[in-house]
Amino acid sequence: MSCEGETVALLRSGGHRLTPQRQRVASALQHAGGHRTVEELHALIAHEQGAPMPLSTVYRALTTLKELRAVSEIDAGGRSAFAWVDRSRPHHHLVCRGCGTERDLDPALLQRLGDAIRAATGFEAFLDHFAITGQCESCRQGAARA
Amino acid sequence: MSCEGETVALLRSGGHRLTPQRQRVASALQHAGGHRTVEELHALIAHEQGAPMPLSTVYRALTTLKELRAVSEIDAGGRSAFAWVDRSRPHHHLVCRGCGTERDLDPALLQRLGDAIRAATGFEAFLDHFAITGQCESCRQGAARA
DNA sequence: CGTACAATTGCGAATATTCGCGGAGGGAAC
DNA sequence: GTTCCCTCCGCGAATATTCGCAATTGTACG
Ligand SMILES: [Mn+2]
Ligand SMILES: [Mn+2]
Ligand SMILES: [Zn+2]
Ligand SMILES: [Zn+2]
């Protein structure tokens, strides 16, 4: 994956320094894909060759990358996880509180929300990657019967 | 405020036990209003007369009340806070990542999103109380100039 | 290329949150 | 009202996350 350039440009544009720690965290998350916990990223980085990195540095790198919208933090049910943000391809999750099943949500629906918010208030909502909790259809029917 | 009845009914309906700890946490949050941290609720409860309550019990009571949708957890910028949920009067926040200012969002916009999700997927999204981050109009203009 | 300075890291400690376990007590059944 | 069972609580320990500070190191400048 040729993603180093993207990370470099993002950090520079935000006025942040380009450090190997930030690059390694960004690279680990980009290459691992999906939703990753801090622990997972830390382990992935430890398995590489190179200096070990303390957990606190992973946390700090993720905080910086979140500020730049390069990374999103999501709370899908259990604990929080991080994902690399592809702004050109937003995606979102519907998580059922009853059975825990998860399905994706058409990003156009959230884009419409963002457009409505901007039209009504001038505020630009960052809707890159969301997890919306609720009740799936089958759990709802089960609850209605009871 | 006459809110004990509501809490009692909610706990009973969820098949949970009605304990004084849960009632005290619920009452503290209802009477304090707004967004409250665990620490704040713990302090409010400690200032009452009655047995002191360990912090872990406050956490557990809040977890239970969240499952029942009596309480919502929100992450408005800094750390997480809890609020009592009034399902008949949902409200949401727009938080600017640039300047930190916060304004309310017309709940009708999120209700439309919920309707669209239900129509498209059958999933009922719980959209009682959200904090959406982004960039306010003035910060956006400042960033565009730079 | 060498210097200067502020941003960032590593480390350990502080804080925040969750867990495991034995005992207490809510509530259903007589 | 009494009994019994299973959920829940109090406690302390484990885990997760943040913070303070001295040492390091990107980066702008000459
Ligand atoms: Mn995702
Ligand atoms: Mn609110
Ligand atoms: Zn379900
Ligand atoms: Zn702003």
PDB file of C-alpha atoms and ligand atoms in Angstrom, chain B residues 96 98-99 101 136 139, ligand 4:
ATOM      1  CA  CYS B  96     -16.993  22.470  16.992  1.00  0.00           C
ATOM      2  CA  GLY B  98     -11.930  24.142  16.283  1.00  0.00           C
ATOM      3  CA  CYS B  99     -13.236  26.545  18.908  1.00  0.00           C
ATOM      4  CA  THR B 101     -18.378  26.080  20.965  1.00  0.00           C
ATOM      5  CA  CYS B 136     -18.690  25.662  12.954  1.00  0.00           C
ATOM      6  CA  CYS B 139     -13.993  28.199  12.041  1.00  0.00           C
TER       7      CYS B 139
HETATM    8 ZN    ZN E   4     -15.669  26.747  15.780  1.00  0.00          ZN
END
